[in-house]
Coordinates of C-alpha atoms in Angstrom, one line a residue:
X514 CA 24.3 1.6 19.6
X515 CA 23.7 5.1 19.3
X516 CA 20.3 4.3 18.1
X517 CA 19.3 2.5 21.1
X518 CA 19.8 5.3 23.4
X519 CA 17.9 7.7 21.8
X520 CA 15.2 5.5 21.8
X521 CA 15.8 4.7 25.8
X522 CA 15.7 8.3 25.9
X523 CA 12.0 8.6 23.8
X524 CA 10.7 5.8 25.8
X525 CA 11.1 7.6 29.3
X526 CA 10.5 11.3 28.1
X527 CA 7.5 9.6 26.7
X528 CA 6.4 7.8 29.7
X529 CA 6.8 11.2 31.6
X530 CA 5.0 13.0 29.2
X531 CA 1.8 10.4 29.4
X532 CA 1.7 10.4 33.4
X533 CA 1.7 14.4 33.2
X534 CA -1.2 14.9 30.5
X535 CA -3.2 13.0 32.7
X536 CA -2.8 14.6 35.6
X537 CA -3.4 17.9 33.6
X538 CA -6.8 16.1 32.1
X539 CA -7.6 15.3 35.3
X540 CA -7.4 19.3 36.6
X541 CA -9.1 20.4 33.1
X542 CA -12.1 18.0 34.3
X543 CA -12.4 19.8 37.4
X544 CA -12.0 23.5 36.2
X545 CA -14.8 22.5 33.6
X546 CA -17.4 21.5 36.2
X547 CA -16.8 24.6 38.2
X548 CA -17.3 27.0 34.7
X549 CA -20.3 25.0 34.0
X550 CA -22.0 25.7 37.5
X551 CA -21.4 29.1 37.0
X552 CA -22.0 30.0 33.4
X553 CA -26.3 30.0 32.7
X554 CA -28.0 30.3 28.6
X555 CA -30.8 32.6 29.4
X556 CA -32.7 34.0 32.2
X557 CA -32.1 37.2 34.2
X558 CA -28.6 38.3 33.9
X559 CA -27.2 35.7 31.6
X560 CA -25.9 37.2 28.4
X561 CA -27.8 37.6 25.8
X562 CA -27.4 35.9 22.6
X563 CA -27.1 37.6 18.9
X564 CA -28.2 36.6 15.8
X565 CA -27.8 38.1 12.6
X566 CA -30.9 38.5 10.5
X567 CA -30.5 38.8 7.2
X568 CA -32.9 41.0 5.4
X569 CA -33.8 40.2 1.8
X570 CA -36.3 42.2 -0.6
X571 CA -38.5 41.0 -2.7
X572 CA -36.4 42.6 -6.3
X573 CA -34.9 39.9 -7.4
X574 CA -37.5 37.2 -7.4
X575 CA -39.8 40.6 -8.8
X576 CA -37.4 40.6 -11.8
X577 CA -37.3 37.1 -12.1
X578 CA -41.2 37.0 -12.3
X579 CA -41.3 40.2 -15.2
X580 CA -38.8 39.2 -17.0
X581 CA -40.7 35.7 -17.7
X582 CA -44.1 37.4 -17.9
X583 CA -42.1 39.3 -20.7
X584 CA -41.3 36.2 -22.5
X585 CA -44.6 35.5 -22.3
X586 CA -45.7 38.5 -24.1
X587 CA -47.8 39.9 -21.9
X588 CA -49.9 43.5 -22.3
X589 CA -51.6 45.7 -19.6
X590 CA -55.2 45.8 -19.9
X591 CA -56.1 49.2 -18.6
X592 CA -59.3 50.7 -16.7
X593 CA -60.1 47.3 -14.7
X594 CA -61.9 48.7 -11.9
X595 CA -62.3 45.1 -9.5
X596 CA -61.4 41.3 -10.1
X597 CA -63.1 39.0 -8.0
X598 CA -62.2 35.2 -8.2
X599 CA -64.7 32.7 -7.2
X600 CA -63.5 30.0 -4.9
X601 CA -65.2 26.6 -4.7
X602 CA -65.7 27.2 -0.7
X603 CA -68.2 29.8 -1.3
X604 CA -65.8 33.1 -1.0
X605 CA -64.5 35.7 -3.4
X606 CA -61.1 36.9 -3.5
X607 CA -61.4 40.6 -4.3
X608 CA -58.7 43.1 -6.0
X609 CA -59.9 46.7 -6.2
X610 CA -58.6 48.6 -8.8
X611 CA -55.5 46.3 -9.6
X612 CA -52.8 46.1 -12.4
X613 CA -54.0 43.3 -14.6
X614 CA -52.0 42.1 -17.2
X615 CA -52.6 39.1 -20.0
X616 CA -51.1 36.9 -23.2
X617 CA -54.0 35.3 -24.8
X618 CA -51.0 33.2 -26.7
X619 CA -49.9 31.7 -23.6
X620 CA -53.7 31.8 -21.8
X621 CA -51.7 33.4 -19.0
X622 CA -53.8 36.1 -16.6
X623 CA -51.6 38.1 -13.8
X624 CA -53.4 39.7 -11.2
X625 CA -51.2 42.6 -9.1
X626 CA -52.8 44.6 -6.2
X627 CA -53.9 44.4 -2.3
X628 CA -56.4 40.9 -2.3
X629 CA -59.2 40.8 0.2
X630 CA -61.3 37.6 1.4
X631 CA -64.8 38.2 1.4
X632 CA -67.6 36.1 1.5
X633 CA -69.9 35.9 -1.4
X634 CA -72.9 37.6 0.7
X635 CA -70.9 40.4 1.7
X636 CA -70.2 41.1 -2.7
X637 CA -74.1 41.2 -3.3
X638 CA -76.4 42.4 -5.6
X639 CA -73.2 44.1 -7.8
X640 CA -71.5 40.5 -8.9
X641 CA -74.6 39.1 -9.8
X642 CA -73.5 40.2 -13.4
X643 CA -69.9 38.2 -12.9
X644 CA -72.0 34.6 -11.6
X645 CA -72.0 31.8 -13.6
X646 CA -73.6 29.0 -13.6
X647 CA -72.4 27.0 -10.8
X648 CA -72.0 30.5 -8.7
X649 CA -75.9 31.3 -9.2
X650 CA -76.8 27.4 -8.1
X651 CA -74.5 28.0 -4.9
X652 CA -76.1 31.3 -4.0
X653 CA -79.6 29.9 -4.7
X654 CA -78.5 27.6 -2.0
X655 CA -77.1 29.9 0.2
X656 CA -80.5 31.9 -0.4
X657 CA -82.6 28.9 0.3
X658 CA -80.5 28.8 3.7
X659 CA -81.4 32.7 5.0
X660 CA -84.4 33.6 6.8
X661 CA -87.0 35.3 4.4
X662 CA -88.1 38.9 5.7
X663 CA -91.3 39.7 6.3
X664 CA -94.3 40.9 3.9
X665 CA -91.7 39.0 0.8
X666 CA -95.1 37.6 -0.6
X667 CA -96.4 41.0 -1.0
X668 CA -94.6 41.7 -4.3
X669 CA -96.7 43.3 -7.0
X670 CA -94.6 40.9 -9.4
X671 CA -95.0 37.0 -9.8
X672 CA -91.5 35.6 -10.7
X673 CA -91.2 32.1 -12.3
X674 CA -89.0 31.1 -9.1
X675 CA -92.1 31.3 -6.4
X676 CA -93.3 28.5 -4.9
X677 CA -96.9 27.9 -5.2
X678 CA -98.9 24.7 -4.1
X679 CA -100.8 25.1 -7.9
X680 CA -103.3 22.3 -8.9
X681 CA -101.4 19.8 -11.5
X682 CA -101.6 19.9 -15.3
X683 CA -101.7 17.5 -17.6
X684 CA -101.9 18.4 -21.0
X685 CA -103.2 15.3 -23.0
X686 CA -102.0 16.0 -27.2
X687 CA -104.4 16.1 -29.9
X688 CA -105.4 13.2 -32.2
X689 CA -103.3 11.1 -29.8
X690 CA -104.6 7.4 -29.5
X691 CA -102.4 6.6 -26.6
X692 CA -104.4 6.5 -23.4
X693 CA -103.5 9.7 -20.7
X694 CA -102.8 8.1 -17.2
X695 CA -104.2 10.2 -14.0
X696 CA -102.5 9.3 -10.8
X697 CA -103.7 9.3 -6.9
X698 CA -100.2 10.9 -6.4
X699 CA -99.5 8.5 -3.3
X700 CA -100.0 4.7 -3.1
X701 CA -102.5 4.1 -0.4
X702 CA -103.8 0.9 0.9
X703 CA -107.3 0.4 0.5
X704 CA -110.0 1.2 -2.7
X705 CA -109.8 4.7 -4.1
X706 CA -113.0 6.7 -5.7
X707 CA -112.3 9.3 -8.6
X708 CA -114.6 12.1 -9.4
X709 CA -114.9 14.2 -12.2
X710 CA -116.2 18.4 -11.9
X711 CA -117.0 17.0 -8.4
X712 CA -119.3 14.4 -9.3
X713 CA -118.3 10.5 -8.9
X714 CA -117.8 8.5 -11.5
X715 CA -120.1 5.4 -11.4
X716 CA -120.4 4.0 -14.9
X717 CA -116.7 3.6 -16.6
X718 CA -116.9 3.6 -20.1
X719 CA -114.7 2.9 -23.2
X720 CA -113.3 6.2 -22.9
X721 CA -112.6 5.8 -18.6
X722 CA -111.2 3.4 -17.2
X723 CA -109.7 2.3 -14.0
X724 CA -106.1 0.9 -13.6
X725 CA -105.9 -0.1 -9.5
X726 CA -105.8 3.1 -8.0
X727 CA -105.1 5.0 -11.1
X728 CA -107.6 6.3 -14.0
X729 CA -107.0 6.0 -17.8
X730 CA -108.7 8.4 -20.1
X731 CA -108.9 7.4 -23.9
X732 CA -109.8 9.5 -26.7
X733 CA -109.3 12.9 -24.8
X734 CA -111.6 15.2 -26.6
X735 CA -113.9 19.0 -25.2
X736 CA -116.3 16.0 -23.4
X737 CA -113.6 14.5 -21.1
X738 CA -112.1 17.6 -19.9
X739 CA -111.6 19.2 -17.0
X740 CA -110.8 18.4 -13.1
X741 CA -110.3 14.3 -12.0
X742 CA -109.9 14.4 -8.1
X743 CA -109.0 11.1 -6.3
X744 CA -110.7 10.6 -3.1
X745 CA -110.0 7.6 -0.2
X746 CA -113.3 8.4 2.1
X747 CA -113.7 11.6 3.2
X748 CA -110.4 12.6 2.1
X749 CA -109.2 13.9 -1.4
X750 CA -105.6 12.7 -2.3
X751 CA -105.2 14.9 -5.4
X752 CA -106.7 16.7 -7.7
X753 CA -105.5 16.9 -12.1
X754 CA -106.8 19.2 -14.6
X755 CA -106.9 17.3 -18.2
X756 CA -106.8 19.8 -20.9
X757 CA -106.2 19.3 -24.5
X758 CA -103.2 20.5 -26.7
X759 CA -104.9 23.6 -28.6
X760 CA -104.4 24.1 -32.2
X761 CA -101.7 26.6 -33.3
X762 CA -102.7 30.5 -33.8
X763 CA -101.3 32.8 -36.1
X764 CA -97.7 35.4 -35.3
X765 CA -97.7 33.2 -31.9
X766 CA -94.6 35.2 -31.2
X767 CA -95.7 38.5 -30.9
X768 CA -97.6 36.9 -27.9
X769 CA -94.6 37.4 -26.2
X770 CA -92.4 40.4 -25.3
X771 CA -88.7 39.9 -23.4
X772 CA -86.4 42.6 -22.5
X773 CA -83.1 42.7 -20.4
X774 CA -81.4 45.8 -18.8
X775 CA -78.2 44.7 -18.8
X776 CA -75.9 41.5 -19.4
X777 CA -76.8 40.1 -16.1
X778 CA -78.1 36.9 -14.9
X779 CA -81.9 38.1 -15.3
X780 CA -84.4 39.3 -17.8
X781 CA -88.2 39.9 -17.9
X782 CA -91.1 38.9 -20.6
X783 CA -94.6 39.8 -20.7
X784 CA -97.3 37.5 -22.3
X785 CA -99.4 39.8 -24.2
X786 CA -102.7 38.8 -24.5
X787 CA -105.0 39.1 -21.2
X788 CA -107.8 36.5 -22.6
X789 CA -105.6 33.7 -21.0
X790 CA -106.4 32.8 -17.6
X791 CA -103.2 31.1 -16.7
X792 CA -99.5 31.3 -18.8
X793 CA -96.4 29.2 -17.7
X794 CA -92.8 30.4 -18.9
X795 CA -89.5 27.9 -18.8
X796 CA -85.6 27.9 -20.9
X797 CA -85.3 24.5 -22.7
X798 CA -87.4 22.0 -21.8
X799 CA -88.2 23.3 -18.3
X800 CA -92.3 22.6 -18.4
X801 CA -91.7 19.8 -20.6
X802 CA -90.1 18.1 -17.7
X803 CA -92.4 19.8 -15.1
X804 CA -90.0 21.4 -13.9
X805 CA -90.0 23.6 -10.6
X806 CA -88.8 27.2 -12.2
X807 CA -92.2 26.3 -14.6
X808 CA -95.1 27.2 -12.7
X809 CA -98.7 29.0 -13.9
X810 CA -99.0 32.2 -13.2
X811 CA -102.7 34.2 -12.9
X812 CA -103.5 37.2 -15.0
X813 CA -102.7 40.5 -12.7
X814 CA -104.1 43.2 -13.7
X815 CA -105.4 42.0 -17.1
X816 CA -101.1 41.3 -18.1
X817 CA -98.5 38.5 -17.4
X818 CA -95.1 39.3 -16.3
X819 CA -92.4 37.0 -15.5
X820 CA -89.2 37.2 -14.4
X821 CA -86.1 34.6 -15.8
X822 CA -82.9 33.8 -15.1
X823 CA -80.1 32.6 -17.1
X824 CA -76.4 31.4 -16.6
X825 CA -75.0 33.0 -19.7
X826 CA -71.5 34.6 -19.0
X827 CA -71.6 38.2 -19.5
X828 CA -68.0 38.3 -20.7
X829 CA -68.1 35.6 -23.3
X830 CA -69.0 35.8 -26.6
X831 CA -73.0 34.9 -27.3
X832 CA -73.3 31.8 -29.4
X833 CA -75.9 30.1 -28.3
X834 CA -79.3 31.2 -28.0
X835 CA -82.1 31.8 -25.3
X836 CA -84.9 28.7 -25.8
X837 CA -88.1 29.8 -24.3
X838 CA -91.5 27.8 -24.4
X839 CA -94.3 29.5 -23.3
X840 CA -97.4 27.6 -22.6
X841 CA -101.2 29.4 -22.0
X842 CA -104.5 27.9 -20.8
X843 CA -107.8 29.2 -22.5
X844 CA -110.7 27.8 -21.3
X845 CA -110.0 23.6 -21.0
X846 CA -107.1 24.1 -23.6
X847 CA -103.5 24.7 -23.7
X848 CA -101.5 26.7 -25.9
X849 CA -97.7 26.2 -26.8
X850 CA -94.9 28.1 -28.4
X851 CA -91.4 28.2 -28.1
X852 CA -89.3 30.8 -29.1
X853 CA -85.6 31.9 -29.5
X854 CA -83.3 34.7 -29.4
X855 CA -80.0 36.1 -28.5
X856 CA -80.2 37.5 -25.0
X857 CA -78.0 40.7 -27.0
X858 CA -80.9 41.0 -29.5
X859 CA -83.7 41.8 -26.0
X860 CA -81.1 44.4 -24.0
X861 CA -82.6 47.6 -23.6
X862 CA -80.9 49.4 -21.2
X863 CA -82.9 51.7 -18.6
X864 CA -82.3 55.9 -19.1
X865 CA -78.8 57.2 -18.1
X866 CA -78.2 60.3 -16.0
X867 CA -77.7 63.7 -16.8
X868 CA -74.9 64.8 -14.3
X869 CA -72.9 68.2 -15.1
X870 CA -73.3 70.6 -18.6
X871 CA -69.7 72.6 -18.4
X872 CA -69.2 75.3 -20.7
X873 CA -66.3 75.3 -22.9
X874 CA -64.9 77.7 -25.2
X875 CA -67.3 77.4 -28.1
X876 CA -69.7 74.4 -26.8
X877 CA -71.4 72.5 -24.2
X878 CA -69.9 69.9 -22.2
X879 CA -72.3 67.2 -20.9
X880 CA -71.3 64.6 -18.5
X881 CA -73.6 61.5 -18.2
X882 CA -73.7 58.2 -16.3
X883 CA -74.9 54.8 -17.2
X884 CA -78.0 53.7 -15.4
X885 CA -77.5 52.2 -12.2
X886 CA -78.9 48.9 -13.7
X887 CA -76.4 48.5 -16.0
X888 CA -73.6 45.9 -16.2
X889 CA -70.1 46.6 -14.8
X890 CA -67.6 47.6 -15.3
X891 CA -68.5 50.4 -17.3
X892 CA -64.8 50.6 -19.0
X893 CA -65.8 46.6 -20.7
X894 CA -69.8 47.4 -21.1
X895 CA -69.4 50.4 -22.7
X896 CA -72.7 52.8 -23.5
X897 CA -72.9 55.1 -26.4
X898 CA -75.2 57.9 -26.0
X899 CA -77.3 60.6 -27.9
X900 CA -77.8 64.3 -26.8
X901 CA -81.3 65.9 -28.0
X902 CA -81.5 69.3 -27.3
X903 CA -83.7 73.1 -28.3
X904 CA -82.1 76.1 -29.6
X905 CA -82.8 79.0 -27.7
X906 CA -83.7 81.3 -30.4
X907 CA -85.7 79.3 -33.1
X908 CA -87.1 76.1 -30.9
X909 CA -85.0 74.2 -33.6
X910 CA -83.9 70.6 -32.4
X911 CA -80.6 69.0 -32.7
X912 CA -79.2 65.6 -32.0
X913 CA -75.7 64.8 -31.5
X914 CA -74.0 61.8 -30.5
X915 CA -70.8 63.6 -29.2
X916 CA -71.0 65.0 -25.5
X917 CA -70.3 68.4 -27.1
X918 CA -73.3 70.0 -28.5
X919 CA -73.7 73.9 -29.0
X920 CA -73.8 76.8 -26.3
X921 CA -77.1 78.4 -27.4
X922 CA -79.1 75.3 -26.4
X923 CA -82.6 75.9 -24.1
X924 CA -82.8 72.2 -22.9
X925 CA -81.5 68.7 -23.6
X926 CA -82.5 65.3 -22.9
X927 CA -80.3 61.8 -23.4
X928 CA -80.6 58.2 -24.3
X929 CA -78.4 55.4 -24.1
X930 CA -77.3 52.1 -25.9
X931 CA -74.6 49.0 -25.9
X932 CA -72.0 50.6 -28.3
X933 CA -70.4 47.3 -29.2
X934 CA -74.2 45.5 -30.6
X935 CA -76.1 48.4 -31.3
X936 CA -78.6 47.6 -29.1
X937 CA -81.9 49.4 -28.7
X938 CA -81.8 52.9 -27.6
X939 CA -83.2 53.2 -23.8
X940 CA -85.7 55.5 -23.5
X941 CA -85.3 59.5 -23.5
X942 CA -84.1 61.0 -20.0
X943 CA -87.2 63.5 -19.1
X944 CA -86.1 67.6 -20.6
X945 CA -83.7 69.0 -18.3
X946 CA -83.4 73.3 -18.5
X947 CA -79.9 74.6 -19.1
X948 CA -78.4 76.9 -16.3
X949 CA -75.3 78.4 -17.1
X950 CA -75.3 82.3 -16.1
X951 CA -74.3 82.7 -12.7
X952 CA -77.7 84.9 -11.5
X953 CA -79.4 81.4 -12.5
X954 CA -77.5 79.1 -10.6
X955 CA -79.3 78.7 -7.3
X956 CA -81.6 76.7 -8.9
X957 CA -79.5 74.3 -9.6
X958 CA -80.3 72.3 -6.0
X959 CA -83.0 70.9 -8.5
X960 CA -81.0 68.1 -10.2
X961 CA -84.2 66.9 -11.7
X962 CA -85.2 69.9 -13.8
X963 CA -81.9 71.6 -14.6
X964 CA -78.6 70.6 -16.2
X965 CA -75.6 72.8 -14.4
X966 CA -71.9 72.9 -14.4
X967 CA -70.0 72.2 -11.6
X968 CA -70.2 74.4 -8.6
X969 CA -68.0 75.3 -5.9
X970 CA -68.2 73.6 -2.5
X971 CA -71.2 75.2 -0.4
X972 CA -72.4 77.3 -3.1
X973 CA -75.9 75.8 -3.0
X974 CA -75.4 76.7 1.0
X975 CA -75.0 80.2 0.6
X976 CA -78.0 80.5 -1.8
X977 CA -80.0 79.2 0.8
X978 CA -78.6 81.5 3.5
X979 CA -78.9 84.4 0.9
X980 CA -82.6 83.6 0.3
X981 CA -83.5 83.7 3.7
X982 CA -81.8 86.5 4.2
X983 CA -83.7 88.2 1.4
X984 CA -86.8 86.7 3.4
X985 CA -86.4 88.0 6.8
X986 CA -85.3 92.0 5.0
X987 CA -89.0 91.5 3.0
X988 CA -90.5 90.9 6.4
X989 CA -88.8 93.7 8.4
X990 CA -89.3 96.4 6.1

């Protein structure tokens, strides 16, 4: 019994309780819609939110990345002057001076310093010695692509890469029974005439033949040579010089003479012998194919030069070698070689520079700088260098391959070679005169003639101010 009144009890407190909370839901409702009017998220005078930004460095993940570099095993390579990396786009992605550190086990490379994108134009001529191959295709290309400036055909130089609308070759081989074909060059409708030195030919022959608008010449011998032209009326198609395959001369390769300045992309050769009235260079099989980069060139000034280009890296180690054929037309005949060689064996470099000779307590301290032609960076295509010089007292000469050479020295001159390959030595800088004694040192403005140490800033000012001081005192008294 007692149970059922509490529970009457529950029920009606409960029924109370129900009928007030919504009533007070009801109020809550309309207290809400009146906040909401007048509370505003941004604008003018609304509060302004915070947030907290948390600010992280960069130490931990630089940690993480040393210490697995370390496992790697990797070691600073030191005096790196630039990287540039080669993108397929066209541009270079260019560190100056950066940390650069590598594990040849783990053919892992890291790169650390400020990174600029450039395009490849911007980088030229000084990476033409870090192109490869498919580099030097894409800025023959971009070359092809730039306006050419005026008086460019005006070069004293023929390079194997002009373009020249020359008179087709065709080189027919000795004691060959297999007939040479001679072409019109362009289908045309209609009957063709061919003439030979000019004249028509009339009467074919065992030897000539016609084959529709093209000419067969059997038995090529001194008779049949020279120029076949193929006419259609008035108007010549093309015109074909037939020579003959000479016979072979004797030391064929001292014809030829190449040389390189550096490890770059390019080196020059000279054909020899001016009784030649035409000589074509090409790598590989470049004239066999008829290529372009294999065009005659005419004797200037009773000698041949040519400039070549190769896609050799300069950083890789040289195992194969240079292929050149050389062909040479003497009178109605041509004459072939080919010839190899490391391009390591023909680099020469050009003179270095005498900068600075510093005394030191018991000798002579010259500074000198590679040639401006030579590959970089200097720190990887290192130079050794020999110091000639002439007592003072006796005219005795000494050499020295050490910068330091003796106090008592009258002049000096320098060469240069590659220190790893033992190249051949450049050619001697001219004499330079030692200056030293102060009373001596105004003529140090000529860098040409005279080796000096280092002056002061403005020194070579006040000289001049002191001279014509000296000048206008002559004059007045």
């Amino acid at each position: 019994m007692h149970f059922s009144v509490l529970d009457a009890d529950r029920s009606s407190k409960s029924s109370s309780f129900g009928a007030h909370t919504m009533k007070e839901s009801i109020m809550n409702q309309e207290k809400l819609a009146k906040l909401q009017e007048q509370v505003r998220i941004g604008g003018k005078g609304s509060a302004r939110r915070k947030k907290k930004v948390v600010h992280r460095t960069a130490t931990a993940d630089d940690k993480k990345l040393q210490f697995s570099l370390k496992k790697l095993g990797v070691n600073n390579i030191s005096g790196i002057e630039e990287v540039n990396m080669f993108t397929n786009q066209g541009t270079v992605i260019h560190f100056n001076n950066p940390k650069v550190q590598a594990s040849l086990a783990a053919n892992t490379f890291t790169i650390t310093g400020h990174a600029e994108n450039k395009q490849l134009t911007e980088m030229l001529p000084g990476i033409l010695n870090q192109l490869g191959a498919d580099s030097l295709t894409s800025l023959r290309r971009l070359a092809e692509t730039l306006p050419k400036p005026a008086g460019e055909n005006k070069a004293p130089m023929v390079t194997v890469e002009e373009e020249d609308d020359e008179v087709p070759v065709v080189v027919a081989k000795r004691n060959n029974t297999t007939p040479v074909t001679l072409t019109c060059g362009t289908k045309i409708d209609g009957p063709v005439t061919w003439k030979f030195d000019g004249e028509v030919i009339e009467d074919f022959d065992d030897y000539i033949q016609p084959d529709g608008q093209n000419l067969k010449v059997s038995g090529v011998d001194a008779p049949l040579l020279g120029e076949y032209s193929c006419w259609s009326g008035g108007e010549m198609l093309l015109s074909t010089y037939l020579l003959l395959e000479a016979e072979e001369e004797g030391e064929s390769e001292s014809l030829i003479n190449c040389w390189a300045k550096s490890y770059d992309c390019n080196f020059n050769c000279k054909w020899t012998n001016s009784r030649y009235t035409a000589v074509r260079l090409g790598l590989d099989n470049e004239c066999a194919k008829g290529g372009k980069l294999c065009h005659w060139v005419r004797s200037s000034d009773g000698g041949f030069q040519f400039e070549l280009s190769h896609s050799l890296s300069p950083y890789a180690e040289e195992t194969t070698m240079i292929e050149l054929t050389a062909e040479a037309i003497v009178s109605l005949f041509v004459f072939r070689i080919t010839t190899s060689f490391y391009l390591r064996d023909i680099v020469q470099p050009d003179s270095p520079q005498i900068v600075m000779c510093q005394e030191m307590d018991q000798n002579l301290n010259v500074t000198i700088k590679p040639p401006s032609s030579w590959s970089s960076p200097h720190s990887f295509f290192s130079l050794e260098h020999e110091i000639e010089y002439v007592f003072k007292d006796d005219g005795k000469v000494g050499r020295s391959s050490s910068s330091l050479i003796p106090k008592s020295v009258s002049k000096l001159r320098v060469r240069s070679r590659d220190s790893v390959v033992l190249s051949t030595w450049s050619q001697w800088t001219p004499w330079k005169n030692l200056r030293t004694k102060a009373n001596n040192l105004c003529k140090c403005r000529n860098t040409a003639k005279y080796c000096c140490p280092e002056l002061p800033s403005g020194y070579l000012d006040q000289c001049q101010k002191k001279r014509k001081k000296s000048a206008k005192s002559s004059k007045t008294s």
